[in-house]
């Protein structure tokens, strides 16, 4: 006779609050995050159900990154869940609030606040937006470069000789696909002496600082004297002084100003023999970091999508390697990766859901990156990692970077290093690359099985999404092109495939990308990727650049049933030195630009059934793709009435009348009819007998005018900027 299975024990809940103390960790006596971590470790050896760590509402300010290892993992197939309490929106931040502002220079409207001495940061977040570090745009033509720096002759620039704190100044060049920073040593007699090795490295390789493939904006930044525009800031660490010019409507007595104190926020990872595992984060906002690597004498020697060069390298004469050389190939196998704010490596079954990753000073989430990009020193080895139903936005670099770029990533000596089975789904990823523009929303490099599906991506300076890596140089048999460059003098010419396979981009809505850089597109590929699928994506508006871009070494991709609207060439291949490219299936796509150089029968390609659409006459199949692309919410709408509360003001969105065009206002929450919102079956909010907010057509955000918080404040549509006066909560 079969016996019934024993009843599962109820999940054990550990309670946390920002002001928590002690070790009770109970609902009556919540504890701190670190005390909760200790409590979990006392419970997770023999789990019979999940252990839930419930975070109360509020801001959790970290003094050091929060690190979870194998000791913090679930057991018996159960999970340790770090989640928001019901209706709470907890924030884990590496920043401190800055208050006590006063006018420092009335003529220039510069405000000042005291901060701890010796605290440095490259980012400042004001009312939820990334502020601009003080800078001035200059003309590249006014500077003549040499091996030690730059000379200028324009009298209009003579003031540079007298700038204070010259060793904190940086030169930034926004190029074709790189965005480079190089620090200044000193300025004297119209000559800017640059710090090494950043200066030499930034003028070495491809798309270099002073000989770019495309000469975009050129800036001098990080001097008090450059403060001249609303939204700019400057930090003087020695004096412990922060300066800021408010934007129109900002009140410095109420503005939310956050100055990062940490370079990263959360580290999840163990070792290959004892990985971190079965850990979930849900309903949490991660924010407030500033990566300081570019502030050193290494600068930021951007190569592409978050990879950079550091260290001292043998090179030919200055300016003789601006379009590649053998010595540069010696450095290629040693590129580094930007460490992410949230780092996951040597880990299995880790989930981030229903969370926000905003105002971060680098890549938001790094999954299975190289060892140097994880604080533990153990990289790669990420399996069964999920990021879903979350927002990644308003940050300095890219969104989610999966995989490494060095040899252990593509030809690991230990199979436990292989990154596999990664899912990125139903997220909204937007407004990234505020400081490091050569980035994408999601990049998967060397991964064995990833699914990037149903995400919405927009407002990106460079490409929308990227899949693959290596330019064909590390694939089986290598590349004659890279052999001629000299790469294989410094690394093996591999005879076996890389770990990249079975990676999929499915059903994503990618729009308004390529806004500042070039040599990219909506979807960008590199290297061999057997089993790769690019299907049912909707690409809209690429600023004249490509739809799908098969760059060097791309092979074995299948692109089907995608929509490319208002792009440049809808499908292009860069065959430069690409003898190992092709074997693509490019079928049944729709585009408004019929131009392509991808042809049937060439290099083993299958190209058929692609349709050029004119005058908006989209076939039903294309309409279905457009309607279904992007995040899919299967949760039914609430059946009870809701209130919409301004996060900044704490007051309710109120419609005081029923006539079309009635302006909305902020008012104290009383439960009146004009504050009671219900959902239609299509999840549209309605009020006052079926009246609704408009804004779908405009794409603008509901905004408390001028950051107002008082009763009667007008509610308007305004360009989305992420400010707290555009954040609304249901009650």
XYZ file of C-alpha atoms in Angstrom:
731
model
C 0.000 0.000 0.000
C 1.370 3.408 -0.972
C 1.718 5.830 1.891
C 0.877 9.523 1.419
C 3.834 11.847 1.069
C 4.664 13.787 4.221
C 3.275 17.293 4.291
C 5.736 19.977 3.380
C 6.740 22.293 6.173
C 5.690 25.906 5.858
C 8.396 28.206 4.553
C 10.457 29.765 7.298
C 10.396 33.557 7.078
C 13.207 35.832 8.195
C 12.154 39.464 8.597
C 14.401 42.398 7.700
C 14.061 46.165 7.815
C 16.419 49.084 7.098
C 16.490 49.913 10.819
C 16.554 46.287 11.942
C 18.757 45.309 14.876
C 19.538 42.210 16.865
C 19.225 38.611 15.770
C 15.548 37.784 16.332
C 14.699 38.490 12.674
C 11.009 38.193 13.550
C 8.077 40.245 12.301
C 8.030 42.082 15.627
C 11.811 42.470 15.799
C 13.224 42.530 12.283
C 16.970 42.426 11.809
C 19.513 43.804 9.328
C 20.523 42.239 6.016
C 23.740 40.867 7.486
C 21.956 39.421 10.509
C 19.414 37.852 8.150
C 22.250 36.274 6.200
C 23.560 34.696 9.422
C 20.049 33.492 10.248
C 19.704 31.846 6.838
C 22.996 30.028 7.343
C 21.608 28.519 10.526
C 18.531 27.257 8.674
C 19.657 26.090 5.247
C 21.564 22.876 5.910
C 18.496 20.625 5.804
C 15.666 22.609 4.272
C 12.222 21.041 3.964
C 10.803 24.125 2.247
C 11.986 27.484 1.015
C 13.516 29.989 3.409
C 12.077 33.432 2.719
C 13.903 36.600 3.720
C 11.268 39.325 3.657
C 12.534 42.862 3.155
C 10.377 45.627 4.585
C 9.905 48.848 2.685
C 12.722 51.366 2.772
C 16.315 51.981 1.746
C 19.082 49.559 2.725
C 22.383 51.454 2.508
C 25.338 49.094 2.232
C 28.780 49.852 3.599
C 30.260 46.990 1.581
C 28.983 44.744 -1.216
C 26.541 42.018 -0.197
C 28.193 38.675 -0.961
C 26.371 35.325 -1.153
C 28.333 32.075 -1.486
C 27.643 28.353 -1.238
C 26.993 28.902 2.474
C 23.980 31.051 1.604
C 22.384 28.553 -0.766
C 19.253 26.460 -0.642
C 19.307 22.744 0.026
C 17.179 19.699 -0.738
C 15.941 21.329 -3.929
C 14.566 24.287 -1.990
C 15.444 27.948 -2.446
C 16.530 30.851 -0.295
C 14.295 33.703 -1.437
C 15.187 37.333 -0.738
C 11.979 39.178 -1.525
C 10.029 42.346 -0.907
C 7.386 42.251 1.787
C 3.816 42.583 0.474
C 3.327 46.049 -1.098
C 6.907 46.999 -0.178
C 9.509 48.352 -2.592
C 12.826 47.835 -0.818
C 15.932 49.494 -2.242
C 19.443 48.099 -1.828
C 21.909 50.866 -2.567
C 25.605 51.569 -2.500
C 25.026 55.322 -2.330
C 24.554 57.885 0.416
C 21.928 60.626 0.409
C 23.336 64.136 0.043
C 21.517 66.912 1.876
C 22.301 70.310 3.327
C 22.677 72.172 0.049
C 23.498 75.877 -0.106
C 24.314 78.336 -2.894
C 28.044 78.447 -3.632
C 27.976 80.719 -6.706
C 24.758 82.632 -7.253
C 25.807 84.037 -10.624
C 26.298 80.520 -12.038
C 23.570 78.934 -9.886
C 26.077 76.456 -8.457
C 24.997 74.730 -5.238
C 27.274 72.987 -2.763
C 26.927 70.222 -0.170
C 29.454 68.754 2.226
C 30.344 65.084 1.784
C 32.991 62.901 3.454
C 36.531 63.841 2.468
C 38.349 61.420 0.156
C 35.094 59.961 -1.152
C 35.344 59.723 -4.944
C 32.720 58.842 -7.533
C 32.278 59.036 -11.286
C 28.476 59.204 -11.090
C 25.832 61.205 -9.273
C 22.115 60.399 -9.332
C 19.618 63.229 -8.950
C 15.886 62.567 -8.786
C 16.436 59.138 -10.325
C 18.470 60.298 -13.322
C 22.195 60.049 -14.094
C 23.596 63.567 -13.766
C 26.318 64.793 -16.127
C 29.834 65.205 -14.767
C 31.110 68.733 -15.506
C 32.538 68.837 -19.017
C 33.218 71.011 -22.022
C 33.039 69.893 -25.628
C 36.065 70.813 -27.735
C 37.133 70.339 -31.352
C 39.503 67.471 -32.074
C 41.067 69.586 -34.808
C 42.328 72.035 -32.184
C 44.674 69.395 -30.739
C 47.825 67.807 -32.130
C 48.653 64.480 -30.518
C 52.054 63.001 -29.721
C 53.372 60.139 -27.640
C 53.081 62.082 -24.388
C 49.956 64.167 -24.884
C 48.241 66.904 -26.900
C 49.243 70.419 -27.898
C 46.702 73.164 -28.548
C 47.274 76.547 -30.121
C 43.829 78.121 -30.022
C 43.745 81.176 -27.768
C 40.218 80.213 -26.764
C 41.688 77.226 -24.933
C 44.439 79.047 -23.073
C 42.361 78.979 -19.885
C 43.092 75.246 -19.687
C 46.610 76.089 -18.469
C 45.143 77.561 -15.281
C 42.663 74.847 -14.325
C 42.841 73.505 -10.785
C 43.204 69.794 -9.947
C 44.512 69.041 -13.415
C 45.303 65.386 -12.666
C 41.568 64.736 -12.179
C 40.659 65.988 -15.648
C 39.896 63.432 -18.362
C 39.715 63.402 -22.147
C 36.767 61.499 -23.599
C 36.382 60.552 -27.253
C 33.060 59.205 -28.529
C 34.053 57.271 -31.631
C 32.505 54.728 -33.979
C 32.060 51.741 -31.669
C 34.319 52.769 -28.753
C 33.890 55.425 -26.062
C 37.308 56.102 -24.537
C 38.532 57.937 -21.422
C 42.120 59.035 -20.857
C 43.253 60.935 -17.725
C 45.338 64.110 -17.769
C 48.588 64.438 -15.813
C 49.123 68.204 -16.157
C 48.555 71.188 -18.437
C 51.243 73.768 -19.045
C 52.318 76.061 -21.881
C 49.458 74.894 -24.108
C 50.449 71.245 -23.742
C 48.345 68.567 -22.048
C 50.559 65.826 -20.650
C 48.563 62.588 -20.379
C 48.780 59.797 -17.829
C 50.226 56.465 -18.940
C 49.527 53.758 -19.925
C 46.019 55.024 -20.711
C 47.214 57.492 -23.335
C 49.309 54.986 -25.272
C 46.691 52.239 -24.983
C 43.922 54.549 -26.162
C 45.900 55.288 -29.329
C 46.636 51.658 -30.102
C 44.443 49.234 -32.064
C 41.231 50.192 -33.819
C 38.890 53.160 -33.566
C 41.472 54.907 -31.403
C 41.110 58.092 -29.387
C 42.911 60.423 -31.803
C 42.407 58.441 -35.032
C 38.839 57.134 -34.746
C 36.889 55.418 -37.493
C 34.202 58.033 -36.852
C 35.023 61.250 -34.983
C 32.133 61.870 -32.626
C 31.985 64.310 -29.700
C 35.266 65.088 -27.924
C 35.163 66.258 -24.293
C 37.344 67.507 -21.481
C 35.635 66.581 -18.230
C 35.818 66.631 -14.438
C 36.933 70.157 -13.568
C 35.059 72.634 -11.388
C 35.632 75.296 -14.045
C 33.621 73.217 -16.556
C 30.417 73.610 -14.510
C 28.235 75.625 -16.851
C 24.996 73.766 -17.587
C 21.967 72.620 -15.579
C 22.319 69.015 -14.451
C 26.139 69.113 -14.249
C 28.106 68.259 -11.105
C 31.636 68.187 -9.762
C 33.114 66.389 -6.747
C 36.194 67.647 -4.889
C 37.278 64.687 -2.743
C 40.072 66.512 -0.946
C 37.765 69.274 0.233
C 34.799 66.946 0.754
C 32.627 69.204 -1.414
C 30.000 68.328 -4.015
C 28.809 70.946 -6.503
C 25.695 70.838 -8.697
C 23.712 73.108 -11.014
C 19.989 72.310 -10.637
C 17.806 71.601 -13.600
C 14.739 73.731 -14.211
C 12.179 73.081 -11.498
C 14.560 71.251 -9.147
C 14.447 72.363 -5.526
C 17.688 71.451 -3.764
C 15.951 71.323 -0.397
C 13.769 68.450 -1.616
C 15.802 66.915 -4.462
C 16.801 63.266 -4.036
C 20.594 63.329 -4.526
C 22.506 60.051 -4.260
C 26.314 59.884 -4.263
C 27.711 56.350 -4.725
C 30.154 55.000 -2.159
C 30.480 51.441 -3.505
C 31.945 50.182 -6.788
C 29.668 47.125 -6.890
C 26.603 46.010 -5.003
C 25.907 42.268 -4.922
C 28.279 39.335 -5.495
C 26.782 35.870 -5.947
C 29.254 33.047 -6.408
C 31.215 30.253 -4.834
C 33.748 27.924 -6.407
C 33.403 25.355 -9.162
C 33.295 22.563 -6.563
C 30.972 24.498 -4.236
C 28.922 26.998 -6.255
C 26.296 29.312 -4.851
C 22.927 27.841 -5.781
C 19.154 28.010 -5.371
C 18.970 31.700 -4.485
C 16.234 34.073 -5.675
C 15.850 37.846 -5.458
C 12.395 39.292 -6.083
C 10.817 42.727 -5.934
C 14.022 44.570 -4.995
C 15.599 47.705 -6.471
C 19.389 47.574 -6.887
C 21.011 50.975 -7.288
C 23.777 53.405 -6.399
C 27.227 52.300 -7.616
C 30.224 53.917 -9.297
C 33.012 51.846 -10.838
C 36.276 53.769 -10.372
C 38.522 51.798 -12.723
C 38.621 54.552 -15.389
C 39.753 57.085 -12.762
C 43.142 55.370 -12.501
C 46.093 55.849 -14.837
C 44.630 52.972 -16.886
C 41.705 55.124 -17.998
C 39.047 53.282 -19.985
C 40.481 51.788 -23.173
C 37.209 50.642 -24.712
C 37.339 47.823 -27.267
C 33.637 47.076 -27.666
C 30.588 46.249 -25.498
C 32.278 46.543 -22.116
C 35.612 44.889 -22.927
C 38.671 47.055 -22.356
C 42.461 46.982 -22.458
C 44.703 47.627 -19.446
C 48.388 47.180 -18.658
C 51.653 48.036 -20.380
C 52.152 46.695 -23.900
C 54.961 46.786 -26.415
C 53.885 48.898 -29.361
C 55.301 50.597 -32.439
C 55.696 54.356 -32.704
C 52.810 56.553 -31.595
C 50.014 56.798 -34.172
C 51.445 53.954 -36.276
C 48.931 51.410 -34.918
C 45.658 53.283 -35.330
C 44.181 50.607 -37.589
C 45.709 47.492 -36.076
C 49.197 45.991 -35.910
C 50.887 42.787 -34.777
C 51.686 44.178 -31.321
C 48.012 44.934 -30.727
C 47.179 41.286 -31.374
C 49.426 40.393 -28.416
C 47.010 42.321 -26.207
C 43.764 40.942 -27.673
C 43.697 37.680 -25.632
C 44.085 39.734 -22.455
C 41.168 42.125 -22.736
C 39.323 42.691 -19.466
C 35.617 43.053 -18.771
C 33.929 45.853 -16.893
C 32.890 44.452 -13.478
C 29.121 44.604 -13.076
C 27.154 46.084 -10.207
C 25.504 42.693 -9.621
C 27.920 39.821 -10.286
C 26.996 36.148 -10.691
C 29.622 33.463 -11.372
C 30.324 29.930 -10.121
C 26.607 29.707 -9.448
C 23.620 27.537 -10.341
C 19.876 28.181 -10.227
C 19.945 31.883 -9.394
C 16.913 34.040 -10.224
C 16.222 37.771 -10.285
C 12.552 38.569 -10.811
C 10.261 41.586 -10.633
C 13.184 43.819 -9.686
C 14.778 47.072 -10.808
C 18.419 47.736 -11.672
C 18.767 51.490 -12.027
C 21.336 54.243 -11.507
C 24.368 51.980 -11.670
C 27.843 53.151 -12.658
C 28.707 50.209 -14.898
C 27.170 47.094 -16.474
C 24.087 46.351 -14.402
C 24.242 42.527 -14.255
C 27.245 40.350 -15.100
C 26.562 36.628 -15.481
C 29.470 34.233 -15.872
C 31.994 36.919 -16.786
C 35.761 36.400 -16.675
C 37.466 35.922 -13.306
C 38.761 39.488 -13.248
C 35.207 40.819 -13.426
C 34.001 38.996 -10.290
C 35.082 40.269 -6.887
C 35.761 36.720 -5.667
C 38.329 36.118 -8.410
C 36.294 33.116 -9.611
C 34.565 33.794 -12.915
C 32.453 31.928 -15.471
C 30.622 28.765 -14.326
C 27.091 30.239 -14.378
C 24.260 27.771 -15.040
C 20.480 28.045 -14.906
C 20.483 31.782 -14.264
C 17.293 33.764 -14.873
C 16.538 37.491 -15.050
C 12.853 38.087 -15.631
C 10.083 40.684 -15.350
C 12.544 43.368 -14.327
C 13.627 46.847 -15.376
C 17.251 47.668 -16.212
C 17.523 51.389 -16.893
C 19.146 54.800 -16.489
C 22.670 53.590 -15.890
C 26.169 54.358 -17.096
C 26.946 51.273 -19.196
C 25.174 48.169 -20.529
C 22.341 46.059 -19.203
C 23.163 42.343 -18.928
C 26.501 40.844 -19.966
C 26.543 37.042 -20.147
C 29.828 35.195 -20.631
C 33.521 36.018 -20.718
C 35.944 37.012 -23.471
C 39.190 35.279 -22.468
C 40.405 31.760 -23.263
C 38.711 30.074 -20.296
C 35.398 31.371 -21.616
C 35.681 29.961 -25.130
C 37.988 26.943 -24.545
C 37.764 26.165 -20.817
C 40.261 23.889 -19.167
C 37.529 22.778 -16.754
C 34.021 22.018 -18.030
C 32.582 23.447 -14.841
C 33.571 26.865 -16.224
C 31.069 26.597 -19.087
C 28.217 29.120 -18.920
C 24.982 27.390 -19.814
C 21.205 27.661 -19.744
C 20.720 31.386 -19.185
C 17.271 32.988 -19.504
C 16.675 36.719 -19.925
C 12.951 37.265 -20.411
C 10.132 39.781 -20.123
C 12.353 42.660 -19.052
C 12.334 46.328 -20.008
C 15.875 47.501 -20.728
C 16.332 51.119 -21.688
C 18.191 54.412 -21.383
C 21.612 52.877 -20.817
C 25.143 53.918 -21.761
C 25.002 57.352 -20.149
C 28.798 57.381 -19.654
C 30.108 54.358 -21.589
C 28.229 54.457 -24.874
C 29.637 51.448 -26.727
C 27.268 49.044 -24.972
C 24.144 47.000 -25.643
C 21.124 45.905 -23.629
C 22.031 42.197 -23.560
C 25.249 40.600 -24.794
C 25.811 36.839 -24.765
C 29.416 35.959 -25.629
C 30.466 32.315 -25.114
C 27.390 30.559 -23.735
C 26.059 27.039 -24.231
C 22.353 27.672 -24.423
C 20.736 31.018 -23.699
C 17.261 32.377 -24.317
C 16.788 36.128 -24.571
C 13.071 36.460 -25.130
C 10.177 38.887 -24.907
C 12.210 41.858 -23.736
C 11.668 45.472 -24.706
C 14.820 47.466 -25.465
C 14.969 51.164 -26.309
C 16.969 54.376 -26.111
C 20.375 52.776 -26.579
C 23.449 54.672 -27.820
C 24.838 51.634 -29.662
C 23.367 48.327 -30.855
C 20.192 46.886 -29.403
C 21.217 43.277 -28.681
C 24.388 41.329 -29.395
C 25.028 37.601 -29.671
C 28.405 35.886 -30.048
C 31.987 37.107 -29.764
C 35.528 36.734 -31.028
C 35.369 37.941 -34.664
C 35.916 34.316 -35.759
C 39.460 34.277 -34.392
C 38.776 31.662 -31.699
C 36.558 29.324 -33.701
C 37.629 25.906 -34.993
C 40.371 26.335 -37.584
C 40.787 29.998 -36.756
C 40.930 32.796 -39.283
C 43.504 33.440 -42.007
C 42.763 37.122 -41.555
C 43.839 36.998 -37.903
C 46.759 34.775 -38.793
C 47.984 37.512 -41.113
C 47.523 40.052 -38.342
C 49.774 37.956 -36.121
C 47.280 36.892 -33.444
C 48.411 33.274 -33.413
C 51.874 34.319 -32.356
C 50.252 35.011 -28.984
C 47.483 32.435 -28.605
C 46.593 29.014 -30.049
C 44.888 28.626 -33.392
C 42.137 26.435 -31.985
C 41.026 23.280 -33.769
C 37.907 22.704 -31.655
C 34.698 24.764 -31.402
C 34.090 27.348 -28.709
C 31.409 26.896 -26.062
C 28.977 29.157 -27.956
C 25.938 27.248 -29.211
C 22.150 27.173 -29.101
C 21.692 30.827 -28.225
C 18.362 32.408 -29.074
C 16.934 35.904 -29.461
C 13.179 35.394 -29.627
C 10.260 37.827 -29.662
C 12.079 40.949 -28.507
C 10.864 44.469 -29.242
C 13.954 46.581 -29.970
C 13.496 50.193 -30.937
C 15.239 53.547 -30.990
C 18.792 52.224 -30.871
C 22.082 53.341 -32.470
C 21.350 56.839 -31.218
C 24.972 57.976 -30.748
C 27.440 55.425 -32.201
C 27.771 53.683 -35.554
C 29.031 50.351 -36.979
C 26.183 48.504 -35.310
C 22.521 47.700 -35.627
C 19.364 46.457 -33.995
C 20.807 42.929 -33.638
C 24.554 42.352 -33.911
C 26.361 39.010 -34.245
C 29.960 37.775 -34.058
C 31.608 34.365 -34.357
C 30.286 30.845 -34.814
C 27.066 29.956 -33.007
C 25.662 26.546 -34.016
C 21.950 26.344 -33.303
C 21.573 30.113 -32.896
C 18.120 31.509 -33.620
C 17.014 35.090 -34.222
C 13.272 34.890 -34.599
C 10.096 36.944 -34.258
C 11.864 40.095 -33.130
C 10.497 43.525 -33.972
C 13.209 46.070 -34.799
C 12.056 49.663 -35.155
C 14.143 52.799 -35.794
C 17.908 52.301 -35.872
C 18.893 55.838 -36.840
C 19.679 54.664 -40.365
C 21.920 51.782 -39.277
C 21.498 48.062 -39.840
C 18.664 45.733 -38.907
C 20.540 42.459 -38.379
C 24.324 42.821 -38.716
C 26.410 39.680 -39.278
C 29.864 40.951 -38.387
C 33.234 39.178 -38.643
C 33.247 35.412 -38.244
C 29.462 35.084 -37.914
C 28.371 31.569 -38.830
C 25.435 29.208 -38.334
C 22.786 31.814 -37.480
C 19.131 31.365 -38.375
C 17.135 34.607 -38.738
C 13.472 34.046 -39.490
C 10.131 35.830 -39.136
C 11.589 39.124 -37.920
C 10.224 42.598 -38.648
C 12.646 45.411 -39.532
C 10.880 48.764 -39.734
C 12.592 52.108 -40.396
C 16.080 50.636 -40.326
C 18.941 51.048 -42.739
C 20.015 47.961 -44.690
C 17.834 45.332 -43.084
C 20.384 42.485 -43.260
C 24.089 43.078 -43.793
C 27.278 41.054 -43.569
C 30.771 42.366 -42.967
C 32.831 40.011 -45.127
C 36.056 41.944 -44.531
C 38.564 39.201 -43.780
C 35.646 36.890 -43.130
C 36.570 33.727 -45.016
C 34.910 31.643 -42.286
C 31.480 33.273 -42.429
C 28.096 32.200 -43.676
C 25.823 29.165 -43.382
C 22.978 31.467 -42.399
C 19.304 30.796 -42.875
C 17.617 34.140 -43.498
C 14.018 33.481 -44.406
C 10.523 34.929 -44.174
C 11.456 38.309 -42.729
C 9.700 41.621 -43.394
C 11.411 44.973 -43.839
C 10.744 48.506 -45.015
C 14.230 48.747 -46.532
C 14.857 46.079 -49.148
C 18.616 46.597 -49.203
C 20.810 43.608 -48.231
C 24.106 42.022 -49.236
C 23.127 38.603 -47.849
C 22.322 36.431 -50.863
C 21.046 32.918 -51.398
C 23.665 30.281 -52.192
C 26.615 32.439 -51.216
C 28.808 30.844 -48.512
C 26.157 28.211 -47.847
C 23.447 30.763 -47.087
C 19.744 30.026 -47.516
C 17.903 33.271 -48.228
C 14.249 33.198 -49.298
C 10.765 34.448 -48.604
C 11.850 37.884 -47.375
C 9.368 40.654 -48.131
C 9.847 44.395 -48.574
C 6.844 46.268 -47.159
C 5.760 49.675 -48.449
C 3.227 52.243 -47.280
C 2.662 50.432 -43.983
C 0.952 47.479 -45.677
C 2.195 44.869 -43.245
C 1.060 41.303 -43.956
C -0.818 39.522 -41.179
C 2.252 37.482 -40.242
C 4.285 40.644 -39.664
C 1.444 42.201 -37.700
C 1.384 39.149 -35.459
C 5.117 39.464 -34.791
C 4.780 43.169 -33.964
C 1.820 42.562 -31.658
C 3.494 39.772 -29.723
C 7.058 41.140 -29.434
C 8.185 42.441 -26.070
C 7.204 41.597 -22.478
C 4.180 39.412 -22.051
C 2.182 39.785 -18.849
C 0.018 36.767 -18.188
C -1.088 37.992 -14.748
C -4.773 38.949 -14.731
C -5.500 42.575 -13.821
C -6.561 43.327 -10.232
C -10.297 43.092 -9.696
C -10.362 45.575 -6.818
C -10.197 49.340 -7.070
C -6.741 50.903 -6.880
C -5.245 54.229 -5.900
C -2.231 55.668 -7.750
C 0.141 57.407 -5.364
C 3.044 59.669 -6.250
C 6.243 58.180 -4.848
C 7.718 61.638 -4.243
C 4.612 63.344 -2.799
C 2.683 60.513 -1.132
C -0.492 62.040 -2.590
C -3.080 60.453 -4.869
C -3.597 60.991 -8.593
C -6.987 62.676 -8.657
C -9.430 63.448 -11.480
C -11.748 66.127 -10.052
C -14.349 65.951 -12.855
C -15.840 63.758 -15.560
C -15.609 66.031 -18.619
C -13.177 65.104 -21.387
C -9.899 66.965 -20.904
C -10.254 67.323 -17.141
C -6.758 67.987 -15.759
C -5.562 65.593 -13.099
C -4.044 66.763 -9.838
C -2.270 65.530 -6.744
C -4.564 65.538 -3.696
C -4.567 63.958 -0.254
C -5.747 60.360 -0.509
C -9.362 60.260 0.679
C -10.848 57.415 -1.355
C -13.018 59.780 -3.401
C -14.413 58.594 -6.737
C -11.852 60.615 -8.645
C -9.069 58.686 -6.887
C -10.512 55.207 -7.466
C -9.055 53.457 -10.493
C -10.136 50.105 -11.906
C -8.735 47.914 -14.667
C -10.399 46.912 -17.888
C -9.864 43.361 -19.150
C -7.171 44.872 -21.382
C -5.412 46.177 -18.254
C -6.133 49.821 -18.946
C -6.756 51.950 -15.850
C -10.087 53.788 -15.821
C -11.721 56.297 -13.476
C -14.935 58.318 -13.142
C -17.135 55.912 -15.047
C -14.737 54.570 -17.651
C -12.607 57.658 -18.340
C -8.932 56.880 -18.932
C -5.465 58.469 -18.960
C -4.157 59.118 -22.446
C -0.505 58.786 -23.355
C -0.185 55.666 -25.501
C 0.070 57.783 -28.635
C 2.558 60.270 -27.236
C 4.884 57.846 -25.489
C 5.251 60.454 -22.737
C 5.222 59.844 -19.000
C 2.729 60.930 -16.382
C 4.587 63.716 -14.552
C 3.960 65.795 -11.426
C 4.642 69.210 -12.935
C 7.985 70.780 -11.903
C 8.499 68.126 -9.239
C 5.596 69.481 -7.222
C 4.330 67.591 -4.181
C 1.631 69.913 -2.827
C -2.107 69.491 -3.120
C -3.271 70.803 -6.477
C -0.030 70.066 -8.329
C -0.864 69.631 -12.025
C -0.235 66.226 -13.613
C 1.023 66.460 -17.187
C 2.585 64.353 -19.916
C 6.336 64.923 -20.122
C 9.431 63.300 -21.628
C 10.327 60.224 -19.580
C 13.389 60.906 -17.423
C 13.019 58.489 -14.524
C 12.550 61.223 -11.935
C 10.682 60.458 -8.730
C 7.941 62.842 -9.883
C 7.265 60.303 -12.672
C 7.104 57.304 -10.369
C 3.690 56.091 -9.242
C 2.654 53.321 -6.861
C -0.639 51.493 -6.567
C -2.304 51.398 -3.177
